[in-house]
Amino acid sequence: MVEVRKICCIGAGYVGGPTCSVIAQMCPEVTVTVVDVNEDRIRAWNSDSLPIFEPGLQEVVDSCRGVNLFFSTDIDEAIKNADLVFISVNTPTKTFGIGKGRAADLKYIEACARRIADVSIGCKIVVEKSTVPVRAAESIRRIFNANTKSSFNFQVLSNPEFLAEGTAVTDLKNPDRVLIGGDETPEGQHAIEALRSIYEHWVPKSKIITTNTWSSELSKLAANAFLAQRISSINSISALCEVTGADVEEVAHAIGTDQRIGSCFLKASVGFGGSCFQKDVLNLVYLCEVLNLPEVARYWQQVIEINDYQRKRFSSRIISCLFNTVTDKKIALLGFAFKKNTGDTRESSSIYISRYLLEEGACLHIYDPKVKAQQIMHDLTQPTPSERHDPATVSRLVTIVTDPYKACENAHAIVICTEWDMFTELDYEKIYKAMLKPAFIFDGRRILDSLHDQLQHIGFQVETIGKRVNQRIHFTAIEDKSEIDQQQPLKKIKL
């Protein structure tokens, strides 16, 4: 069995950075070097302001950086010296060509494989850490076989990550499982054991699962597809709740107590986001289509369509409640990250909701405690496979603020898109006084449930996901009772 003393990780992003930082902390005798072509990113990893926000990550990095954890742009040297190389580069969805909008773009994986083959000597274990389509390891092997020097021996393993952003450090230190896939040959099994020995420094043996390479790759896609499916399932029920008078939180609790179902990922919201769920489900759809499984492809495609529907439905509700127009109206959008406790905005529902409102001419004032202004503007102007977004229009209609109270000042409505804890602690009485009336709150994350009575007492019109909130109508004192009798009742708006 190869003894792993030096590890190189290609890619210093959301996967490579935290994963290798924890490995370095847990394996003090192993030297870990994280490399990237992005000099600014590496500079940030070597500073007191890390390029990504994760609770507890700064403490982990500080404990071993410069000791056995290093961040560098010298990729070739790190590969040469390593016994084991993680490939943790981005695998985005293709934006053009065959499979556009669904298939994974493996150009960065291929570039890494060619670079490893070009500079390596001796024995190397190469590990897929990025989320890749099934049989991607075979592509890496073919590149190695076609370019291998006589002095280079290799084994390719699959070791997908199962991190949840916002709890990445906790997930790494206390994983539900670690999955390692490799060849069923003696050499492949030796490589599996070498990687297993790294994780066994802190992970119980019973939680380390070994499979063949293909099972490992498919397990990652299937896991994310199942999680996304649960979110779309409860979101579909939330639409039904809003028209029947049921409360999706109560429904979720009732079905979640069934041990066969469980309560995880039954939180209705404006839709799932992040770097993996949509990308992996679409990848699974494309894989099924290519393998002539159209019924299976259509099944998983519906998970994405429900997610899109939920975002559009929420946006339409905002427009409908604001008297069917948001043109030139100031709307405070609180939260831009795809979930709390992270600065990651990839596929965030906030992006889609913002775009829908911008198309209607709304003036958005956006606040997020961890997402930088440049990132927000980049996300809103980035072209998609189906459309382009005019940077001049976005610049004119979007204002990024650093104070949530400033965002809400003179606004017609507040839209909560990320479940940051701080949004439950704001002084809503102060906010209400500074807003235009009627003042609306649209809670896309169900974080204000316990405050509904208080918010209505203040004067807010409250709208939320998966529940019809009975609005309290406040009347000012009128001496002539006939004036009250002549007032028209509020019309129900059909969504």
Short mmCIF file of C-alpha atoms in Angstrom, two decimals:
data_model
loop_
_atom_site.label_atom_id
_atom_site.label_comp_id
_atom_site.label_asym_id
_atom_site.label_seq_id
_atom_site.Cartn_x
_atom_site.Cartn_y
_atom_site.Cartn_z
CA MET A 1 0.00 0.00 0.00
CA VAL A 2 1.25 3.47 -0.92
CA GLU A 3 1.91 5.59 2.15
CA VAL A 4 0.50 9.06 1.59
CA ARG A 5 2.78 11.75 3.00
CA LYS A 6 2.13 14.58 0.58
CA ILE A 7 -1.21 15.64 -0.89
CA CYS A 8 -1.84 18.12 -3.68
CA CYS A 9 -5.31 19.53 -4.30
CA ILE A 10 -5.94 21.24 -7.64
CA GLY A 11 -8.67 23.81 -7.07
CA ALA A 12 -8.95 26.17 -4.10
CA GLY A 13 -12.71 26.65 -4.21
CA TYR A 14 -15.62 25.67 -1.98
CA VAL A 15 -14.65 21.98 -2.03
CA GLY A 16 -10.86 21.89 -2.23
CA GLY A 17 -10.12 24.63 0.30
CA PRO A 18 -12.23 23.42 3.25
CA THR A 19 -11.65 19.70 2.56
CA CYS A 20 -7.87 19.94 2.50
CA SER A 21 -7.78 22.34 5.44
CA VAL A 22 -9.57 19.78 7.58
CA ILE A 23 -7.35 16.95 6.27
CA ALA A 24 -4.26 18.99 7.23
CA GLN A 25 -5.64 19.65 10.70
CA MET A 26 -6.57 16.01 11.28
CA CYS A 27 -3.39 14.55 9.74
CA PRO A 28 -0.49 16.63 11.10
CA GLU A 29 2.11 14.25 9.61
CA VAL A 30 0.75 14.83 6.07
CA THR A 31 1.79 17.90 4.05
CA VAL A 32 -1.16 19.33 2.14
CA THR A 33 -0.73 21.86 -0.68
CA VAL A 34 -3.76 23.48 -2.31
CA VAL A 35 -3.03 25.00 -5.72
CA ASP A 36 -4.99 27.18 -8.12
CA VAL A 37 -4.35 29.27 -11.24
CA ASN A 38 -6.24 32.16 -9.65
CA GLU A 39 -3.58 34.25 -7.90
CA ASP A 40 -6.12 36.46 -6.12
CA ARG A 41 -7.82 33.43 -4.62
CA ILE A 42 -4.55 31.94 -3.37
CA ARG A 43 -3.57 35.34 -1.95
CA ALA A 44 -6.87 35.40 -0.04
CA TRP A 45 -6.29 31.88 1.34
CA ASN A 46 -2.94 33.11 2.66
CA SER A 47 -4.54 36.14 4.32
CA ASP A 48 -6.82 36.77 7.30
CA SER A 49 -9.75 37.26 4.90
CA LEU A 50 -10.51 33.90 3.31
CA PRO A 51 -12.13 33.86 -0.14
CA ILE A 52 -15.13 31.92 1.16
CA PHE A 53 -17.14 32.17 4.34
CA GLU A 54 -17.79 29.03 6.36
CA PRO A 55 -18.35 28.94 10.12
CA GLY A 56 -15.21 27.58 11.80
CA LEU A 57 -13.08 27.53 8.65
CA GLN A 58 -10.84 30.45 9.61
CA GLU A 59 -9.89 28.70 12.87
CA VAL A 60 -9.06 25.46 11.01
CA VAL A 61 -6.87 27.27 8.48
CA ASP A 62 -5.11 29.32 11.15
CA SER A 63 -4.23 26.18 13.12
CA CYS A 64 -2.17 24.56 10.36
CA ARG A 65 -1.40 27.09 7.60
CA GLY A 66 2.36 27.40 7.19
CA VAL A 67 2.86 24.22 9.21
CA ASN A 68 1.52 21.41 7.04
CA LEU A 69 -1.06 23.36 5.00
CA PHE A 70 0.06 25.52 2.10
CA PHE A 71 -1.67 27.51 -0.64
CA SER A 72 0.25 28.08 -3.85
CA THR A 73 0.06 28.86 -7.57
CA ASP A 74 3.00 26.56 -8.35
CA ILE A 75 0.82 23.74 -9.65
CA ASP A 76 3.47 21.66 -11.39
CA GLU A 77 5.77 21.49 -8.37
CA ALA A 78 2.92 20.46 -6.06
CA ILE A 79 1.84 17.69 -8.47
CA LYS A 80 5.41 16.37 -8.81
CA ASN A 81 5.92 16.11 -5.06
CA ALA A 82 2.52 14.62 -4.20
CA ASP A 83 1.69 10.99 -3.49
CA LEU A 84 -2.02 11.74 -3.92
CA VAL A 85 -3.67 14.41 -6.09
CA PHE A 86 -7.25 15.62 -5.55
CA ILE A 87 -9.00 17.15 -8.56
CA SER A 88 -11.41 19.72 -7.11
CA VAL A 89 -12.06 22.00 -10.06
CA ASN A 90 -15.35 23.40 -11.28
CA THR A 91 -17.61 21.26 -13.49
CA PRO A 92 -20.19 23.79 -14.70
CA THR A 93 -23.19 23.03 -16.88
CA LYS A 94 -22.44 23.54 -20.57
CA THR A 95 -23.72 26.83 -21.97
CA PHE A 96 -23.37 25.91 -25.65
CA GLY A 97 -23.03 22.93 -27.96
CA ILE A 98 -24.32 19.39 -27.48
CA GLY A 99 -25.99 19.04 -24.10
CA LYS A 100 -26.25 22.83 -23.60
CA GLY A 101 -27.98 23.65 -20.34
CA ARG A 102 -27.79 20.07 -18.99
CA ALA A 103 -24.51 18.25 -19.60
CA ALA A 104 -21.48 18.88 -17.39
CA ASP A 105 -18.58 20.73 -18.97
CA LEU A 106 -15.48 18.66 -18.18
CA LYS A 107 -12.88 20.91 -19.79
CA TYR A 108 -11.26 21.74 -16.43
CA ILE A 109 -11.16 18.06 -15.42
CA GLU A 110 -9.52 17.20 -18.74
CA ALA A 111 -6.99 20.02 -18.38
CA CYS A 112 -6.04 18.76 -14.91
CA ALA A 113 -5.62 15.18 -16.16
CA ARG A 114 -3.34 16.32 -18.99
CA ARG A 115 -1.27 18.45 -16.65
CA ILE A 116 -0.88 15.63 -14.13
CA ALA A 117 0.19 13.24 -16.91
CA ASP A 118 2.65 15.80 -18.27
CA VAL A 119 4.57 16.58 -15.07
CA SER A 120 4.22 13.44 -12.93
CA ILE A 121 6.86 10.87 -12.16
CA GLY A 122 6.63 7.81 -9.99
CA CYS A 123 3.41 6.47 -8.51
CA LYS A 124 0.38 8.73 -8.15
CA ILE A 125 -3.13 8.26 -6.81
CA VAL A 126 -5.45 10.67 -8.61
CA VAL A 127 -8.78 11.32 -6.91
CA GLU A 128 -11.92 12.85 -8.43
CA LYS A 129 -13.29 15.19 -5.81
CA SER A 130 -15.37 17.33 -8.16
CA THR A 131 -18.90 16.24 -8.98
CA VAL A 132 -18.58 14.49 -12.33
CA PRO A 133 -20.85 12.46 -14.62
CA VAL A 134 -20.71 8.69 -14.46
CA ARG A 135 -17.64 7.22 -16.19
CA ALA A 136 -15.64 10.46 -16.00
CA ALA A 137 -12.89 8.46 -14.31
CA GLU A 138 -12.65 6.40 -17.48
CA SER A 139 -11.92 9.60 -19.44
CA ILE A 140 -9.14 10.49 -17.00
CA ARG A 141 -7.66 7.00 -17.37
CA ARG A 142 -7.69 7.22 -21.16
CA ILE A 143 -5.80 10.52 -21.00
CA PHE A 144 -3.26 8.99 -18.63
CA ASN A 145 -2.86 5.87 -20.76
CA ALA A 146 -2.30 7.93 -23.90
CA ASN A 147 0.22 10.27 -22.29
CA THR A 148 1.91 8.20 -19.61
CA LYS A 149 5.69 8.05 -19.39
CA SER A 150 7.35 4.79 -18.40
CA SER A 151 8.24 6.36 -15.05
CA PHE A 152 4.62 7.15 -14.19
CA ASN A 153 2.19 4.70 -12.57
CA PHE A 154 -1.29 5.83 -11.55
CA GLN A 155 -4.60 4.80 -9.99
CA VAL A 156 -7.81 6.83 -10.38
CA LEU A 157 -10.29 6.96 -7.51
CA SER A 158 -13.67 8.59 -7.03
CA ASN A 159 -14.18 10.32 -3.67
CA PRO A 160 -17.20 12.63 -4.00
CA GLU A 161 -17.85 15.29 -1.40
CA PHE A 162 -21.15 15.46 0.49
CA LEU A 163 -20.72 18.85 2.12
CA ALA A 164 -23.55 21.25 2.85
CA GLU A 165 -22.43 24.85 2.58
CA GLY A 166 -22.85 26.68 5.84
CA THR A 167 -21.95 23.51 7.78
CA ALA A 168 -18.97 22.34 5.68
CA VAL A 169 -16.46 22.14 8.52
CA THR A 170 -18.87 20.21 10.73
CA ASP A 171 -19.76 17.90 7.84
CA LEU A 172 -16.08 17.23 7.14
CA LYS A 173 -15.24 16.48 10.75
CA ASN A 174 -18.38 14.43 11.43
CA PRO A 175 -19.47 12.98 8.08
CA ASP A 176 -22.46 10.68 7.62
CA ARG A 177 -20.21 8.65 5.35
CA VAL A 178 -17.06 8.85 3.26
CA LEU A 179 -17.39 7.21 -0.15
CA ILE A 180 -14.38 5.87 -2.06
CA GLY A 181 -14.68 4.18 -5.45
CA GLY A 182 -11.89 2.47 -7.33
CA ASP A 183 -10.86 -0.42 -9.54
CA GLU A 184 -11.48 -3.94 -8.29
CA THR A 185 -7.92 -4.87 -9.24
CA PRO A 186 -5.27 -5.42 -6.52
CA GLU A 187 -3.66 -2.09 -7.48
CA GLY A 188 -7.03 -0.33 -7.28
CA GLN A 189 -7.73 -1.82 -3.86
CA HIS A 190 -4.30 -0.72 -2.60
CA ALA A 191 -5.10 2.85 -3.71
CA ILE A 192 -8.46 2.71 -1.93
CA GLU A 193 -6.73 1.58 1.26
CA ALA A 194 -4.20 4.43 1.00
CA LEU A 195 -6.98 7.04 0.82
CA ARG A 196 -8.98 5.25 3.49
CA SER A 197 -5.98 5.49 5.84
CA ILE A 198 -6.13 9.30 5.56
CA TYR A 199 -9.79 9.47 6.56
CA GLU A 200 -9.34 6.89 9.34
CA HIS A 201 -7.41 9.53 11.30
CA TRP A 202 -10.80 10.86 12.42
CA VAL A 203 -13.61 8.99 10.65
CA PRO A 204 -14.79 5.63 12.09
CA LYS A 205 -14.14 2.69 9.78
CA SER A 206 -17.86 1.87 9.72
CA LYS A 207 -18.56 5.19 8.00
CA ILE A 208 -16.08 4.66 5.16
CA ILE A 209 -17.83 2.99 2.23
CA THR A 210 -15.91 1.49 -0.68
CA THR A 211 -17.44 0.71 -4.08
CA ASN A 212 -16.41 0.44 -7.67
CA THR A 213 -15.71 3.72 -9.44
CA TRP A 214 -19.00 3.91 -11.34
CA SER A 215 -21.16 3.31 -8.25
CA SER A 216 -19.31 6.07 -6.42
CA GLU A 217 -19.83 8.58 -9.24
CA LEU A 218 -23.52 7.76 -9.63
CA SER A 219 -24.11 7.83 -5.85
CA LYS A 220 -23.12 11.49 -5.74
CA LEU A 221 -25.54 12.46 -8.52
CA ALA A 222 -28.32 10.33 -7.02
CA ALA A 223 -27.85 11.77 -3.52
CA ASN A 224 -28.21 15.35 -4.73
CA ALA A 225 -31.13 14.42 -6.99
CA PHE A 226 -32.99 12.83 -4.06
CA LEU A 227 -32.42 15.88 -1.85
CA ALA A 228 -33.56 18.25 -4.59
CA GLN A 229 -36.58 16.04 -5.19
CA ARG A 230 -37.68 16.36 -1.56
CA ILE A 231 -37.47 20.15 -1.72
CA SER A 232 -39.49 20.28 -4.94
CA SER A 233 -42.00 17.86 -3.44
CA ILE A 234 -42.71 20.02 -0.39
CA ASN A 235 -42.70 23.17 -2.54
CA SER A 236 -45.37 21.65 -4.78
CA ILE A 237 -47.45 20.98 -1.66
CA SER A 238 -46.90 24.59 -0.54
CA ALA A 239 -48.75 25.81 -3.65
CA LEU A 240 -51.66 23.54 -2.77
CA CYS A 241 -51.64 24.79 0.83
CA GLU A 242 -51.97 28.41 -0.24
CA VAL A 243 -55.19 27.77 -2.15
CA THR A 244 -56.76 25.37 0.36
CA GLY A 245 -55.97 27.13 3.64
CA ALA A 246 -53.58 24.45 4.90
CA ASP A 247 -50.19 25.37 6.38
CA VAL A 248 -47.25 23.65 4.69
CA GLU A 249 -45.22 23.79 7.92
CA GLU A 250 -47.90 21.77 9.69
CA VAL A 251 -48.16 19.35 6.77
CA ALA A 252 -44.37 18.93 6.68
CA HIS A 253 -44.29 18.22 10.41
CA ALA A 254 -47.11 15.69 10.14
CA ILE A 255 -45.52 13.70 7.32
CA GLY A 256 -42.00 14.14 8.68
CA THR A 257 -42.85 12.27 11.87
CA ASP A 258 -43.32 9.16 9.76
CA GLN A 259 -40.00 7.33 10.20
CA ARG A 260 -40.19 6.09 6.62
CA ILE A 261 -40.15 9.69 5.37
CA GLY A 262 -38.24 11.69 8.01
CA SER A 263 -38.19 15.45 8.52
CA CYS A 264 -35.02 16.50 6.67
CA PHE A 265 -35.34 18.68 3.56
CA LEU A 266 -39.06 19.27 4.03
CA LYS A 267 -38.73 23.04 4.43
CA ALA A 268 -40.81 24.92 1.88
CA SER A 269 -39.10 27.99 0.44
CA VAL A 270 -38.53 29.99 -2.73
CA GLY A 271 -36.60 27.04 -4.16
CA PHE A 272 -33.26 25.29 -3.86
CA GLY A 273 -30.00 26.81 -5.04
CA GLY A 274 -26.29 26.20 -4.66
CA SER A 275 -23.63 24.79 -6.93
CA CYS A 276 -24.77 21.17 -6.95
CA PHE A 277 -28.50 20.45 -6.89
CA GLN A 278 -29.62 21.94 -10.19
CA LYS A 279 -26.38 21.06 -11.97
CA ASP A 280 -26.44 17.45 -10.81
CA VAL A 281 -30.13 16.87 -11.55
CA LEU A 282 -29.69 18.31 -15.05
CA ASN A 283 -26.61 16.13 -15.47
CA LEU A 284 -28.67 13.11 -14.47
CA VAL A 285 -31.39 14.10 -16.95
CA TYR A 286 -28.86 14.38 -19.76
CA LEU A 287 -27.24 11.07 -18.82
CA CYS A 288 -30.63 9.34 -18.98
CA GLU A 289 -31.39 10.89 -22.36
CA VAL A 290 -28.05 9.82 -23.81
CA LEU A 291 -28.57 6.27 -22.48
CA ASN A 292 -32.04 6.14 -24.08
CA LEU A 293 -34.03 6.33 -20.82
CA PRO A 294 -36.49 9.12 -21.74
CA GLU A 295 -39.05 8.27 -19.05
CA VAL A 296 -36.42 8.48 -16.33
CA ALA A 297 -35.12 11.75 -17.80
CA ARG A 298 -38.60 13.31 -17.78
CA TYR A 299 -39.11 12.24 -14.16
CA TRP A 300 -36.01 14.06 -12.92
CA GLN A 301 -36.59 17.04 -15.23
CA GLN A 302 -39.81 17.70 -13.33
CA VAL A 303 -37.78 18.35 -10.15
CA ILE A 304 -36.13 21.30 -11.92
CA GLU A 305 -39.41 22.53 -13.40
CA ILE A 306 -41.10 22.64 -10.00
CA ASN A 307 -38.15 24.62 -8.65
CA ASP A 308 -38.46 27.13 -11.49
CA TYR A 309 -42.22 27.26 -10.97
CA GLN A 310 -41.81 28.06 -7.27
CA ARG A 311 -39.53 31.01 -8.02
CA LYS A 312 -41.83 32.39 -10.71
CA ARG A 313 -44.90 31.85 -8.53
CA PHE A 314 -43.37 33.78 -5.64
CA SER A 315 -42.30 36.61 -7.94
CA SER A 316 -45.76 36.79 -9.51
CA ARG A 317 -47.29 36.96 -6.05
CA ILE A 318 -45.13 39.97 -5.20
CA ILE A 319 -46.24 41.76 -8.37
CA SER A 320 -49.89 40.84 -7.84
CA CYS A 321 -49.97 42.08 -4.26
CA LEU A 322 -48.32 45.36 -5.26
CA PHE A 323 -51.37 46.20 -7.39
CA ASN A 324 -50.10 44.33 -10.44
CA THR A 325 -47.15 46.61 -11.07
CA VAL A 326 -43.71 47.07 -9.56
CA THR A 327 -42.42 49.50 -12.18
CA ASP A 328 -40.24 52.15 -10.52
CA LYS A 329 -41.19 50.82 -7.07
CA LYS A 330 -38.44 50.35 -4.51
CA ILE A 331 -38.28 46.80 -3.20
CA ALA A 332 -35.90 45.76 -0.44
CA LEU A 333 -34.46 42.30 -1.13
CA LEU A 334 -32.93 40.85 2.02
CA GLY A 335 -30.47 38.05 1.41
CA PHE A 336 -28.68 37.08 -1.79
CA ALA A 337 -26.70 33.97 -0.80
CA PHE A 338 -28.48 30.72 -1.67
CA LYS A 339 -28.67 29.85 2.04
CA LYS A 340 -27.53 31.27 5.37
CA ASN A 341 -24.02 30.95 6.75
CA THR A 342 -22.37 31.08 3.34
CA GLY A 343 -21.41 33.73 0.83
CA ASP A 344 -22.09 31.43 -2.12
CA THR A 345 -24.63 32.75 -4.60
CA ARG A 346 -24.45 30.07 -7.27
CA GLU A 347 -27.96 29.27 -8.57
CA SER A 348 -29.41 31.28 -5.68
CA SER A 349 -33.17 31.82 -5.91
CA SER A 350 -32.43 35.48 -5.16
CA ILE A 351 -30.87 35.81 -8.63
CA TYR A 352 -33.97 34.52 -10.38
CA ILE A 353 -36.43 36.50 -8.28
CA SER A 354 -34.35 39.65 -8.83
CA ARG A 355 -34.37 39.09 -12.59
CA TYR A 356 -38.13 38.56 -12.69
CA LEU A 357 -38.69 41.79 -10.76
CA LEU A 358 -36.16 43.70 -12.86
CA GLU A 359 -37.98 42.62 -16.00
CA GLU A 360 -41.03 44.40 -14.55
CA GLY A 361 -39.00 47.56 -13.91
CA ALA A 362 -38.65 47.26 -10.12
CA CYS A 363 -35.92 49.21 -8.30
CA LEU A 364 -34.13 46.69 -6.11
CA HIS A 365 -32.14 47.58 -3.02
CA ILE A 366 -30.26 44.43 -2.05
CA TYR A 367 -28.65 43.58 1.28
CA ASP A 368 -26.70 40.47 2.26
CA PRO A 369 -24.29 40.31 5.23
CA LYS A 370 -21.74 38.08 3.46
CA VAL A 371 -22.09 38.57 -0.31
CA LYS A 372 -19.97 41.29 -1.87
CA ALA A 373 -21.51 43.94 -4.13
CA GLN A 374 -19.34 42.91 -7.09
CA GLN A 375 -20.63 39.34 -6.84
CA ILE A 376 -24.26 40.45 -6.81
CA MET A 377 -23.82 42.65 -9.87
CA HIS A 378 -21.89 39.89 -11.64
CA ASP A 379 -24.69 37.37 -10.98
CA LEU A 380 -27.42 39.70 -12.22
CA THR A 381 -25.60 40.58 -15.45
CA GLN A 382 -24.22 37.12 -16.24
CA PRO A 383 -25.80 35.71 -19.44
CA THR A 384 -27.64 32.39 -19.18
CA PRO A 385 -27.99 29.70 -21.88
CA SER A 386 -31.40 31.19 -22.81
CA GLU A 387 -31.01 34.96 -22.36
CA ARG A 388 -28.69 37.91 -21.83
CA HIS A 389 -29.08 40.64 -19.22
CA ASP A 390 -28.31 44.27 -20.00
CA PRO A 391 -25.63 45.52 -17.55
CA ALA A 392 -26.78 49.14 -18.01
CA THR A 393 -30.35 48.29 -16.98
CA VAL A 394 -29.15 46.28 -13.99
CA SER A 395 -26.83 49.09 -12.91
CA ARG A 396 -29.69 51.61 -13.14
CA LEU A 397 -32.27 49.53 -11.26
CA VAL A 398 -30.11 47.77 -8.64
CA THR A 399 -28.55 49.34 -5.55
CA ILE A 400 -26.38 47.31 -3.17
CA VAL A 401 -26.54 48.49 0.43
CA THR A 402 -24.60 47.58 3.57
CA ASP A 403 -27.44 48.34 6.01
CA PRO A 404 -30.76 46.45 6.00
CA TYR A 405 -32.58 49.49 7.41
CA LYS A 406 -31.29 51.60 4.53
CA ALA A 407 -32.54 48.99 2.09
CA CYS A 408 -36.05 49.20 3.54
CA GLU A 409 -36.26 52.99 3.72
CA ASN A 410 -39.10 54.29 1.46
CA ALA A 411 -39.63 50.78 0.08
CA HIS A 412 -43.00 49.42 -0.97
CA ALA A 413 -42.10 45.89 0.09
CA ILE A 414 -39.52 43.69 1.80
CA VAL A 415 -38.66 40.36 0.18
CA ILE A 416 -36.76 37.86 2.33
CA CYS A 417 -34.83 35.44 0.12
CA THR A 418 -32.18 34.06 2.51
CA GLU A 419 -32.86 32.74 6.00
CA TRP A 420 -30.17 34.75 7.80
CA ASP A 421 -30.90 34.72 11.56
CA MET A 422 -30.41 38.47 11.77
CA PHE A 423 -33.58 39.05 9.72
CA THR A 424 -35.67 37.75 12.63
CA GLU A 425 -34.06 40.28 14.96
CA LEU A 426 -34.58 43.51 12.99
CA ASP A 427 -36.57 46.40 14.46
CA TYR A 428 -39.61 46.02 12.23
CA GLU A 429 -41.48 48.85 13.91
CA LYS A 430 -38.66 51.21 12.91
CA ILE A 431 -38.64 49.72 9.41
CA TYR A 432 -42.42 50.09 9.02
CA LYS A 433 -42.34 53.77 9.89
CA ALA A 434 -39.77 54.40 7.14
CA MET A 435 -41.65 52.47 4.42
CA LEU A 436 -44.37 53.53 2.02
CA LYS A 437 -47.87 52.34 2.92
CA PRO A 438 -49.32 49.80 2.56
CA ALA A 439 -46.08 48.09 3.55
CA PHE A 440 -45.63 44.46 2.51
CA ILE A 441 -43.37 41.69 3.77
CA PHE A 442 -42.88 38.64 1.55
CA ASP A 443 -41.24 35.89 3.60
CA GLY A 444 -39.74 33.45 1.12
CA ARG A 445 -38.05 31.39 3.82
CA ARG A 446 -40.71 31.06 6.54
CA ILE A 447 -38.40 32.61 9.13
CA LEU A 448 -40.92 35.16 10.43
CA ASP A 449 -43.73 32.74 11.38
CA SER A 450 -43.50 33.57 15.09
CA LEU A 451 -43.66 37.29 14.30
CA HIS A 452 -46.77 37.35 12.08
CA ASP A 453 -49.10 38.71 14.79
CA GLN A 454 -46.56 41.32 15.83
CA LEU A 455 -45.91 42.38 12.23
CA GLN A 456 -49.61 42.68 11.48
CA HIS A 457 -50.16 44.67 14.65
CA ILE A 458 -47.47 47.08 13.47
CA GLY A 459 -49.34 47.41 10.18
CA PHE A 460 -47.52 45.13 7.72
CA GLN A 461 -49.29 43.10 5.06
CA VAL A 462 -47.62 39.70 5.46
CA GLU A 463 -47.30 37.13 2.68
CA THR A 464 -45.45 33.86 3.09
CA ILE A 465 -44.81 30.50 1.43
CA GLY A 466 -47.34 27.71 1.84
CA LYS A 467 -49.82 29.55 4.04
CA ARG A 468 -52.58 32.13 3.72
CA VAL A 469 -52.00 34.74 6.40
CA ASN A 470 -55.28 36.24 7.64
CA GLN A 471 -54.66 39.95 7.37
CA ARG A 472 -55.86 42.27 10.09
CA ILE A 473 -57.42 45.37 8.58
CA HIS A 474 -56.79 48.51 10.62
CA PHE A 475 -59.32 51.31 10.29
CA THR A 476 -58.82 54.84 11.52
CA ALA A 477 -61.59 56.35 13.63
CA ILE A 478 -64.45 57.67 11.48
CA GLU A 479 -67.29 59.64 13.04
CA ASP A 480 -69.89 58.87 10.37
CA LYS A 481 -70.58 55.12 10.53
CA SER A 482 -72.09 55.24 7.07
CA GLU A 483 -68.59 55.83 5.70
CA ILE A 484 -67.52 52.50 7.11
CA ASP A 485 -70.52 50.72 5.63
CA GLN A 486 -69.75 52.18 2.24
CA GLN A 487 -66.17 50.91 2.21
CA GLN A 488 -65.56 48.12 -0.30
CA PRO A 489 -64.25 44.83 1.06
CA LEU A 490 -60.78 43.78 0.01
CA LYS A 491 -60.86 41.65 -3.11
CA LYS A 492 -59.11 38.32 -3.02
CA ILE A 493 -56.41 38.14 -5.64
CA LYS A 494 -56.30 34.84 -7.43
CA LEU A 495 -52.71 33.66 -7.87
#
